[in-house]
Short mmCIF file of C-alpha atoms and ligand atoms in Angstrom, two decimals:
data_model
loop_
_atom_site.label_atom_id
_atom_site.label_comp_id
_atom_site.label_asym_id
_atom_site.label_seq_id
_atom_site.Cartn_x
_atom_site.Cartn_y
_atom_site.Cartn_z
CA MET A 1 237.25 52.45 11.96
CA TYR A 2 234.01 52.22 13.84
CA ARG A 3 233.92 51.64 17.57
CA THR A 4 231.63 52.35 20.47
CA LYS A 5 232.93 54.22 23.48
CA ILE A 6 233.07 52.28 26.74
CA LYS A 7 231.08 54.98 28.53
CA GLU A 8 228.18 54.31 26.17
CA LEU A 9 228.46 50.53 26.40
CA LEU A 10 228.43 50.51 30.17
CA SER A 11 225.03 52.15 30.18
CA SER A 12 223.57 50.06 27.33
CA PRO A 13 221.21 47.15 28.05
CA PRO A 14 223.07 43.95 27.03
CA ASN A 15 221.19 42.19 24.23
CA SER A 16 224.07 40.26 22.70
CA GLN A 17 224.43 43.13 20.23
CA HIS A 18 227.63 43.13 18.18
CA VAL A 19 230.01 45.91 19.20
CA THR A 20 233.63 46.93 18.79
CA VAL A 21 235.77 48.46 21.52
CA MET A 22 239.18 50.05 21.00
CA GLY A 23 241.38 50.97 23.90
CA TRP A 24 244.36 50.23 26.08
CA VAL A 25 244.79 47.10 28.15
CA ARG A 26 244.86 47.79 31.87
CA THR A 27 245.18 44.22 33.15
CA VAL A 28 244.92 40.65 31.91
CA ARG A 29 243.92 37.70 34.10
CA ASN A 30 244.10 33.99 33.38
CA ASN A 31 244.76 34.55 29.65
CA GLN A 32 241.06 35.25 29.49
CA PHE A 33 239.82 38.40 31.22
CA ILE A 34 241.05 41.63 29.66
CA SER A 35 240.28 44.90 31.31
CA ILE A 36 240.22 47.73 28.73
CA ASN A 37 240.04 51.48 29.14
CA ASP A 38 239.46 53.95 26.31
CA GLY A 39 239.46 57.20 28.30
CA SER A 40 235.76 57.90 27.79
CA THR A 41 235.14 57.03 31.44
CA ILE A 42 237.00 56.05 34.57
CA GLU A 43 235.46 52.56 34.25
CA ASN A 44 237.03 49.73 32.27
CA ILE A 45 235.12 47.19 30.27
CA GLN A 46 235.88 43.52 30.76
CA ALA A 47 236.46 41.61 27.55
CA VAL A 48 236.27 37.85 27.94
CA VAL A 49 238.15 35.61 25.54
CA ALA A 50 237.18 31.94 25.38
CA LEU A 51 240.09 29.84 26.67
CA ASN A 52 242.28 28.41 23.92
CA SER A 53 240.46 30.44 21.26
CA LEU A 54 243.50 32.62 20.54
CA GLU A 55 246.89 31.66 19.16
CA GLU A 56 249.64 31.65 21.79
CA SER A 57 251.49 34.27 19.70
CA VAL A 58 248.53 36.69 19.90
CA LEU A 59 247.83 35.99 23.58
CA LYS A 60 251.40 36.91 24.43
CA ARG A 61 250.89 40.35 22.94
CA ILE A 62 247.87 41.24 25.09
CA THR A 63 249.79 43.00 27.82
CA THR A 64 249.28 45.99 30.09
CA GLY A 65 249.62 49.10 27.94
CA ALA A 66 248.97 47.45 24.57
CA CYS A 67 246.31 48.98 22.35
CA ILE A 68 243.72 46.53 21.08
CA SER A 69 240.48 46.36 19.17
CA VAL A 70 237.98 43.75 20.31
CA SER A 71 234.65 42.88 18.74
CA GLY A 72 231.97 40.63 20.07
CA GLU A 73 228.66 40.46 21.90
CA LEU A 74 227.66 42.72 24.74
CA ILE A 75 226.22 40.45 27.40
CA ALA A 76 225.13 40.73 31.02
CA SER A 77 228.11 40.07 33.22
CA PRO A 78 227.96 37.28 35.76
CA ALA A 79 230.88 38.90 37.57
CA LYS A 80 230.46 41.25 40.49
CA GLY A 81 230.96 45.00 40.13
CA GLN A 82 229.96 45.35 36.48
CA THR A 83 226.69 45.04 34.65
CA VAL A 84 227.97 44.16 31.18
CA GLU A 85 230.96 42.51 29.57
CA LEU A 86 232.16 41.81 26.06
CA LYS A 87 232.23 38.23 24.79
CA VAL A 88 235.05 38.45 22.29
CA THR A 89 234.81 36.97 18.81
CA GLU A 90 237.58 38.97 17.18
CA LEU A 91 240.69 40.57 18.61
CA LEU A 92 243.27 42.77 16.89
CA ILE A 93 246.49 44.16 18.33
CA LEU A 94 246.72 47.80 17.23
CA GLY A 95 249.86 48.66 19.17
CA ASP A 96 252.17 46.37 21.13
CA SER A 97 253.63 47.36 24.46
CA ASP A 98 256.63 45.47 25.78
CA PRO A 99 255.58 44.50 29.31
CA GLU A 100 259.21 44.36 30.43
CA LYS A 101 259.73 47.98 29.47
CA TYR A 102 256.33 49.71 29.81
CA PRO A 103 256.76 52.15 32.71
CA LEU A 104 253.15 51.87 33.93
CA GLN A 105 252.70 48.62 35.74
CA PRO A 106 249.30 47.69 37.15
CA LYS A 107 250.17 49.01 40.62
CA LYS A 108 250.16 52.36 42.40
CA HIS A 109 252.85 54.74 41.18
CA SER A 110 253.89 57.91 42.99
CA LEU A 111 252.79 61.23 41.51
CA GLU A 112 256.45 62.30 41.48
CA PHE A 113 257.33 59.35 39.28
CA LEU A 114 254.35 59.99 37.02
CA ARG A 115 255.44 63.61 36.50
CA GLU A 116 258.60 62.27 34.87
CA ILE A 117 256.50 60.35 32.35
CA ALA A 118 253.88 63.01 31.67
CA HIS A 119 253.45 61.57 28.15
CA LEU A 120 252.14 58.33 29.65
CA ARG A 121 250.55 59.39 32.92
CA SER A 122 247.44 60.31 30.90
CA ARG A 123 246.83 56.53 30.77
CA THR A 124 246.36 56.25 34.53
CA SER A 125 242.97 56.36 36.24
CA THR A 126 243.97 59.42 38.28
CA PHE A 127 245.05 61.54 35.33
CA GLY A 128 242.14 60.41 33.22
CA ALA A 129 239.78 61.55 35.98
CA VAL A 130 241.58 64.85 36.59
CA MET A 131 241.66 65.76 32.91
CA ARG A 132 238.00 64.90 32.32
CA VAL A 133 237.09 67.11 35.29
CA ARG A 134 239.35 69.84 33.89
CA ASN A 135 237.54 69.58 30.56
CA ALA A 136 234.13 69.80 32.27
CA MET A 137 235.26 72.89 34.20
CA ALA A 138 236.49 74.64 31.05
CA PHE A 139 233.16 74.00 29.39
CA ALA A 140 231.27 75.19 32.48
CA VAL A 141 233.26 78.43 32.56
CA HIS A 142 232.15 79.23 29.01
CA LYS A 143 228.59 78.18 29.76
CA PHE A 144 228.37 80.36 32.87
CA PHE A 145 229.49 83.48 31.05
CA ASN A 146 227.71 82.77 27.81
CA ASP A 147 224.40 82.24 29.65
CA ARG A 148 224.87 85.68 31.23
CA GLY A 149 225.62 87.47 27.97
CA PHE A 150 229.35 88.00 28.56
CA VAL A 151 231.47 88.28 25.41
CA TYR A 152 234.53 86.01 25.19
CA VAL A 153 237.47 88.19 24.15
CA HIS A 154 240.83 86.80 23.03
CA THR A 155 243.46 89.00 24.56
CA PRO A 156 247.01 88.76 23.18
CA ILE A 157 249.62 86.28 24.38
CA ILE A 158 252.52 88.46 23.25
CA THR A 159 252.36 91.94 24.70
CA GLY A 160 254.45 95.00 25.39
CA SER A 161 252.93 95.80 28.78
CA ASP A 162 253.35 94.35 32.25
CA ALA A 163 249.76 94.06 33.47
CA GLU A 164 250.64 93.40 37.09
CA GLY A 165 253.57 95.82 37.20
CA ALA A 166 255.50 93.11 39.00
CA GLY A 167 258.16 92.49 36.36
CA GLU A 168 257.83 88.71 36.36
CA MET A 169 257.75 88.33 32.61
CA PHE A 170 259.24 86.00 30.04
CA ARG A 171 260.83 87.98 27.27
CA VAL A 172 259.84 87.29 23.68
CA THR A 173 262.61 88.02 21.24
CA ASN A 174 264.25 86.71 18.14
CA LEU A 175 267.40 88.72 18.44
CA ASN A 176 270.60 86.71 18.32
CA ALA A 177 271.33 85.99 21.99
CA LYS A 178 275.06 85.62 21.34
CA ASN A 179 275.47 88.82 19.43
CA PRO A 180 272.51 91.18 19.86
CA PRO A 181 272.43 94.58 18.15
CA LEU A 182 273.44 97.37 20.54
CA ASP A 183 272.38 101.00 20.73
CA GLU A 184 274.69 103.97 21.24
CA GLN A 185 274.79 103.40 25.01
CA GLY A 186 275.78 99.77 24.51
CA ASN A 187 272.38 98.39 25.57
CA VAL A 188 270.54 95.76 23.56
CA ASN A 189 268.67 97.60 20.85
CA PHE A 190 265.17 96.19 20.85
CA LYS A 191 264.15 98.56 18.07
CA GLU A 192 265.77 95.97 15.82
CA ASP A 193 263.79 93.13 17.37
CA PHE A 194 260.84 91.49 15.60
CA PHE A 195 258.22 93.88 16.98
CA GLY A 196 260.49 96.90 17.04
CA ARG A 197 260.23 97.01 20.82
CA GLU A 198 260.57 94.90 23.96
CA THR A 199 257.86 92.30 24.27
CA ASN A 200 256.97 89.54 26.70
CA LEU A 201 254.49 86.75 27.28
CA THR A 202 251.40 88.09 28.99
CA VAL A 203 251.02 87.79 32.77
CA SER A 204 247.32 88.68 32.52
CA GLY A 205 244.80 89.67 29.87
CA GLN A 206 243.21 92.21 32.18
CA LEU A 207 244.41 95.51 30.72
CA GLU A 208 243.37 94.57 27.20
CA GLY A 209 240.19 93.06 28.65
CA GLU A 210 239.30 96.42 30.18
CA THR A 211 239.30 98.05 26.76
CA TYR A 212 236.57 95.66 25.66
CA ALA A 213 234.57 95.91 28.90
CA LEU A 214 234.43 99.65 28.29
CA ALA A 215 232.80 98.98 24.94
CA LEU A 216 230.90 95.69 25.15
CA GLY A 217 229.93 95.90 28.81
CA GLU A 218 230.66 92.47 30.20
CA ILE A 219 233.50 90.39 28.82
CA TYR A 220 235.83 87.59 29.88
CA THR A 221 239.10 86.12 28.76
CA PHE A 222 240.20 82.53 29.32
CA GLY A 223 243.70 81.76 28.21
CA PRO A 224 247.25 80.90 29.16
CA THR A 225 249.29 83.35 31.21
CA PHE A 226 252.96 83.23 32.09
CA ARG A 227 254.94 84.20 35.15
CA ALA A 228 258.69 84.05 35.55
CA GLU A 229 258.44 84.05 39.33
CA ASN A 230 260.83 81.59 40.89
CA SER A 231 258.17 79.92 43.02
CA ASN A 232 258.75 76.23 43.52
CA THR A 233 255.52 75.60 45.36
CA THR A 234 252.57 73.25 45.03
CA ARG A 235 250.39 76.19 43.95
CA HIS A 236 252.50 78.01 41.36
CA LEU A 237 253.14 77.30 37.70
CA ALA A 238 255.17 79.32 35.21
CA GLU A 239 252.40 78.71 32.63
CA PHE A 240 248.84 78.63 33.91
CA TRP A 241 245.38 79.35 32.60
CA MET A 242 243.36 82.23 33.90
CA ILE A 243 239.72 83.24 33.60
CA GLU A 244 239.37 87.01 33.73
CA PRO A 245 235.94 88.62 33.59
CA GLU A 246 235.84 92.41 33.31
CA MET A 247 232.61 94.36 33.73
CA ALA A 248 231.58 97.96 33.17
CA PHE A 249 229.24 99.41 35.81
CA TYR A 250 230.28 96.94 38.56
CA ASP A 251 231.56 98.14 41.89
CA LEU A 252 233.53 95.99 44.31
CA ASN A 253 230.37 94.49 45.81
CA ASP A 254 229.04 93.49 42.40
CA ASN A 255 232.46 92.00 41.66
CA MET A 256 232.43 89.90 44.86
CA LYS A 257 228.92 88.71 44.03
CA LEU A 258 229.95 87.58 40.54
CA ALA A 259 233.03 85.79 41.91
CA THR A 260 230.87 83.94 44.44
CA ASP A 261 228.26 83.02 41.84
CA LEU A 262 230.93 81.74 39.44
CA LEU A 263 232.60 79.52 42.03
CA HIS A 264 229.28 78.18 43.29
CA TYR A 265 228.24 77.43 39.74
CA LEU A 266 231.47 75.65 38.79
CA VAL A 267 231.55 73.44 41.86
CA ARG A 268 227.86 72.56 41.43
CA TYR A 269 228.52 71.77 37.79
CA ALA A 270 231.30 69.37 38.75
CA LEU A 271 229.12 67.65 41.36
CA ALA A 272 226.32 67.20 38.85
CA ASN A 273 228.38 66.24 35.80
CA CYS A 274 231.54 64.48 36.99
CA LYS A 275 230.03 61.99 39.43
CA GLU A 276 232.12 58.92 38.60
CA ASP A 277 235.40 60.77 38.34
CA LEU A 278 234.74 62.63 41.59
CA ALA A 279 233.82 59.40 43.36
CA PHE A 280 237.15 57.96 42.26
CA LEU A 281 239.08 61.09 43.28
CA ASP A 282 237.24 61.20 46.60
CA LYS A 283 238.43 57.70 47.40
CA ARG A 284 241.91 58.51 46.20
CA ALA A 285 242.09 61.61 48.42
CA GLU A 286 240.80 59.61 51.36
CA GLU A 287 243.61 57.08 50.93
CA GLU A 288 246.14 59.90 50.76
CA GLU A 289 244.69 61.53 53.88
CA ALA A 290 245.07 58.26 55.75
CA THR A 291 248.84 58.48 55.30
CA LYS A 292 248.99 61.87 57.07
CA PRO A 293 249.18 62.47 60.82
CA GLN A 294 245.77 62.89 62.44
CA ASP A 295 246.03 66.66 63.02
CA LYS A 296 246.99 67.31 59.38
CA ARG A 297 244.01 65.49 57.94
CA ASN A 298 241.04 67.14 56.30
CA GLU A 299 237.93 67.01 58.44
CA LEU A 300 235.79 66.59 55.34
CA GLY A 301 236.19 64.30 52.36
CA LEU A 302 236.47 65.72 48.84
CA ILE A 303 232.80 65.51 47.89
CA GLU A 304 231.77 66.77 51.32
CA ARG A 305 234.09 69.77 50.84
CA LEU A 306 232.61 70.51 47.43
CA LYS A 307 229.06 70.33 48.78
CA PHE A 308 230.00 72.47 51.75
CA VAL A 309 231.25 75.23 49.44
CA THR A 310 228.10 75.23 47.33
CA GLU A 311 225.88 75.40 50.41
CA ASN A 312 227.61 78.29 52.14
CA ASP A 313 228.09 81.95 51.42
CA PHE A 314 231.65 83.14 51.61
CA GLU A 315 232.70 85.15 54.66
CA ARG A 316 233.48 88.75 53.67
CA LEU A 317 235.82 90.88 55.74
CA SER A 318 238.23 93.73 55.21
CA TYR A 319 242.00 93.36 55.25
CA THR A 320 242.02 95.48 58.43
CA GLU A 321 239.67 93.06 60.22
CA ALA A 322 241.71 90.08 58.98
CA VAL A 323 244.97 91.54 60.27
CA GLU A 324 243.40 92.00 63.72
CA ILE A 325 242.31 88.37 63.77
CA LEU A 326 245.71 87.18 62.59
CA ARG A 327 247.66 89.36 65.01
CA ASN A 328 245.78 87.91 67.94
CA SER A 329 245.76 84.34 66.63
CA THR A 330 247.45 81.52 68.51
CA PRO A 331 249.95 80.63 65.75
CA ASN A 332 251.02 84.27 65.58
CA LYS A 333 251.44 84.60 69.34
CA LYS A 334 253.24 81.28 69.58
CA LYS A 335 255.39 82.25 66.59
CA LYS A 336 254.16 79.27 64.60
CA PHE A 337 253.70 81.32 61.42
CA GLN A 338 256.79 81.51 59.26
CA TYR A 339 255.98 85.20 58.69
CA LEU A 340 254.58 86.86 61.79
CA ILE A 341 251.84 89.43 61.44
CA ASP A 342 253.09 92.43 63.27
CA LYS A 343 251.28 95.48 61.99
CA TRP A 344 248.71 96.87 59.60
CA GLY A 345 250.24 96.85 56.12
CA ASP A 346 251.97 93.48 56.36
CA ASP A 347 251.39 91.33 53.30
CA LEU A 348 249.46 88.13 53.85
CA GLN A 349 251.14 84.84 52.99
CA SER A 350 249.35 81.66 52.11
CA GLU A 351 249.81 80.37 55.70
CA HIS A 352 247.73 83.35 56.93
CA GLU A 353 245.10 82.94 54.24
CA ARG A 354 244.75 79.26 55.07
CA PHE A 355 244.52 79.98 58.79
CA LEU A 356 241.58 82.32 58.19
CA VAL A 357 239.80 79.86 55.92
CA GLU A 358 240.60 76.51 57.50
CA LYS A 359 240.91 77.31 61.18
CA HIS A 360 239.15 80.56 61.95
CA PHE A 361 236.07 80.80 59.70
CA LYS A 362 236.08 77.23 58.41
CA LYS A 363 234.67 78.38 55.09
CA PRO A 364 235.78 80.33 52.01
CA VAL A 365 236.65 83.94 52.72
CA ILE A 366 236.70 87.11 50.63
CA LEU A 367 239.13 89.73 51.88
CA TYR A 368 238.74 93.24 50.53
CA ASN A 369 240.18 96.76 50.86
CA TYR A 370 243.88 95.96 51.03
CA PRO A 371 246.69 98.45 51.70
CA LYS A 372 247.55 100.03 48.37
CA GLU A 373 251.27 99.28 48.84
CA ILE A 374 250.79 95.53 48.53
CA LYS A 375 248.43 95.65 45.53
CA SER A 376 248.63 96.56 41.84
CA PHE A 377 248.64 100.07 40.41
CA TYR A 378 245.28 99.79 38.64
CA MET A 379 243.14 99.22 41.73
CA ARG A 380 240.68 101.91 42.75
CA GLN A 381 241.89 104.13 45.57
CA ASN A 382 239.55 104.30 48.54
CA GLU A 383 238.58 107.51 50.36
CA ASP A 384 240.85 106.69 53.33
CA GLY A 385 243.93 107.30 51.16
CA LYS A 386 245.47 104.07 52.45
CA THR A 387 243.55 101.21 50.91
CA VAL A 388 242.39 100.11 47.46
CA ALA A 389 239.18 98.34 46.42
CA ALA A 390 240.89 94.97 45.99
CA MET A 391 239.42 91.58 46.75
CA ASP A 392 240.94 88.11 47.11
CA VAL A 393 238.87 84.96 47.38
CA LEU A 394 240.53 82.41 49.67
CA PHE A 395 239.71 78.70 49.55
CA PRO A 396 240.43 75.81 51.90
CA GLY A 397 243.57 73.89 51.00
CA ILE A 398 244.39 76.43 48.29
CA GLY A 399 244.65 79.91 49.72
CA GLU A 400 244.11 82.57 47.04
CA ILE A 401 241.99 81.22 44.20
CA ILE A 402 240.77 84.60 42.85
CA GLY A 403 242.35 88.04 42.84
CA GLY A 404 240.50 91.09 41.60
CA SER A 405 239.43 94.67 42.20
CA GLN A 406 237.38 97.63 41.22
CA ARG A 407 239.56 99.52 38.76
CA GLU A 408 240.74 103.09 39.14
CA GLU A 409 238.64 104.87 36.52
CA ARG A 410 239.70 108.45 37.38
CA TYR A 411 242.39 109.76 35.06
CA GLU A 412 244.23 111.92 37.58
CA ASN A 413 244.26 109.17 40.19
CA ILE A 414 245.65 106.48 37.91
CA VAL A 415 248.28 108.74 36.37
CA SER A 416 249.52 109.77 39.79
CA ARG A 417 249.75 106.14 40.90
CA VAL A 418 251.67 105.17 37.74
CA LYS A 419 254.13 108.00 38.43
CA GLU A 420 254.42 107.12 42.13
CA LEU A 421 255.35 103.56 41.26
CA ASN A 422 257.66 104.58 38.43
CA LEU A 423 255.80 102.45 35.93
CA PRO A 424 256.54 102.97 32.23
CA GLU A 425 253.88 105.58 31.43
CA LYS A 426 254.75 105.52 27.75
CA ASP A 427 253.87 101.82 27.44
CA LEU A 428 250.57 102.38 29.25
CA TRP A 429 249.42 105.32 27.11
CA TRP A 430 246.46 103.41 25.68
CA TYR A 431 245.37 102.13 29.08
CA LEU A 432 245.45 105.65 30.49
CA GLU A 433 243.46 106.97 27.52
CA LEU A 434 240.57 104.71 28.51
CA ARG A 435 240.25 107.00 31.52
CA LYS A 436 240.23 110.05 29.30
CA TYR A 437 237.51 109.08 26.85
CA GLY A 438 234.24 107.86 28.31
CA SER A 439 235.66 106.32 31.46
CA ALA A 440 233.26 104.29 33.60
CA PRO A 441 233.30 102.55 36.94
CA HIS A 442 234.31 98.96 36.28
CA SER A 443 235.65 95.86 37.99
CA GLY A 444 237.05 92.44 37.28
CA PHE A 445 238.97 89.52 38.65
CA GLY A 446 241.19 86.60 37.72
CA LEU A 447 240.41 83.01 38.64
CA GLY A 448 243.42 80.69 38.46
CA PHE A 449 242.07 77.72 36.49
CA GLU A 450 244.55 75.19 37.92
CA ARG A 451 243.83 76.32 41.47
CA LEU A 452 240.16 75.69 40.77
CA ILE A 453 241.00 72.24 39.43
CA LEU A 454 243.11 71.52 42.53
CA PHE A 455 240.12 72.31 44.70
CA VAL A 456 237.62 70.35 42.67
CA THR A 457 239.77 67.23 42.21
CA GLY A 458 241.31 67.18 45.69
CA MET A 459 244.77 66.86 44.15
CA THR A 460 247.45 68.56 46.22
CA ASN A 461 250.11 69.60 43.72
CA ILE A 462 249.30 72.04 40.91
CA ARG A 463 251.73 70.14 38.65
CA ASP A 464 249.23 67.29 38.59
CA VAL A 465 246.21 69.20 37.28
CA ILE A 466 247.67 70.51 34.00
CA PRO A 467 248.77 68.08 31.27
CA PHE A 468 252.32 69.38 30.93
CA PRO A 469 253.39 71.54 33.87
CA ARG A 470 255.94 74.30 33.42
CA PHE A 471 257.95 75.28 36.48
CA PRO A 472 261.50 76.45 37.24
CA GLY A 473 263.96 74.02 35.71
CA ASN A 474 261.32 72.04 33.84
CA ALA A 475 259.93 72.34 30.34
CA GLU A 476 260.17 68.70 29.23
CA PHE A 477 257.56 67.54 26.72
O1 4AD B 501 246.16 87.75 41.71
P1 4AD B 501 246.64 87.70 40.30
O2 4AD B 501 248.08 87.95 40.03
O3 4AD B 501 245.73 88.76 39.53
C1 4AD B 501 245.84 89.14 38.24
O4 4AD B 501 246.60 88.70 37.43
C2 4AD B 501 244.78 90.13 37.84
N1 4AD B 501 245.23 90.83 36.61
C3 4AD B 501 243.48 89.42 37.63
C4 4AD B 501 242.36 90.33 37.26
O5 4AD B 501 241.93 91.13 38.09
N2 4AD B 501 241.87 90.26 36.03
O6 4AD B 501 246.25 86.30 39.65
C5 4AD B 501 244.91 85.88 39.63
C6 4AD B 501 244.81 84.43 40.02
C7 4AD B 501 245.29 84.11 41.42
O7 4AD B 501 244.28 84.37 42.38
C8 4AD B 501 245.62 82.64 41.32
O8 4AD B 501 244.45 81.86 41.41
C9 4AD B 501 246.14 82.53 39.90
O9 4AD B 501 245.64 83.63 39.17
N3 4AD B 501 247.62 82.55 39.85
C10 4AD B 501 248.38 81.48 39.60
N4 4AD B 501 248.06 80.18 39.38
C11 4AD B 501 249.07 79.32 39.16
N5 4AD B 501 250.37 79.68 39.13
C12 4AD B 501 250.74 80.96 39.35
N6 4AD B 501 252.03 81.29 39.29
C13 4AD B 501 249.73 81.92 39.60
N7 4AD B 501 249.73 83.25 39.84
C14 4AD B 501 248.44 83.61 39.98
MG1 MG B 502 246.78 87.96 43.64
#
């Protein structure tokens, strides 16, 4: 089966050359003009059938959603808005689609409705655009790191350790749920489970990544991670993809620099390589903005926002400075925040992060040196005894897009923190040993891939930037 992709045809000079297109019918007009999309580009090609050249029985089957193969001559189009069209000499129906039943009609559907038909929403212009941008971003991630000599390490999906120490893990077991083996105390005996111990889906590849950074120097992981947190928000998924670089001989400053460079690079890559899809998404976002009240609208359009990010350095400030700003902010004084910032040590919620980025600084922000109580056990303890060398990158419309830190490389310090927090020292034995044998200063961070895609596509719900979203109460498809 030989066919030419529409993307290629649309940029070919029309010389009446014979070509074949295969794709899905978007619309049909006057029994004559068929608009076809094959997913290679946001654009459709117009196939023109001579009137009365097709049997009535075939014509009837050319409906929105049907898959067809058309062959003919590529000619200059007399119609507006397209340079070429296909003058059809042969048409085959590859797959019928009952127009009475096909859920995707040629009209605007709500994203909520499309989520219920995630197996078909891939056929819409919006999801085609989002997923092509997602693909470009995945490629750009690998290119960025590969060009800098980072080694891509595949960390395990099934693991026995809780990397974040937050206990939000999905258990992996093949014990009989109805009648599990019990130990002498009457607890489930995981020694009899598949791995001879308790295991879970990974929440982060970081800890295993560190072992390779302390051998290969600069590494990164890019894979699925899982969190059983019951967050029904537009920014949380139970299964999401994370990019986690980990570097020996980087301090917190080096880490912040790499995070900035990576984000600049990725957004520039999208602007340079996803022009048509971004133009479509820009228009789409603009239409969505128009439905919001004036004061809730974005001041900048999507492409303007992307350019703005690439042209500006991110504001860096410490948690302590941020808390001062937030404490004295108007929404805090007027009790407009859902969680009021009262004192040093309070955890920051996404409303606070977004205030700093969208209202106060009006650009991306990196916060660093957080109170150790609100951050993970592995972060490097600062001299003040109160803070750790953590950093979060905050983006407009998103809040936290990156979380990272310099790691605690001193054996005594990390062991005492593990004990303080009552973490299972026996499961972390290998991680602690890294600090015993040839320890080195090192740092790393995690970039939430879907949060990046939200930012780049201007979509507003994280469930719409991953093909099949997983969230509480939903694992259809
Ligand atoms: O801040 P987090 O929890 O950091 C870590 O997991 C570290 N181990 C990373 C590291 O230092 N190697 O998660 C990192 C990022 C967040 O900033 C956010 O972008 C994303 O992962 N993220 C989520 N994205 C979607 N759904 C969720 N439930 C997410 N939780 C975190
Ligand atoms: Mg975080």
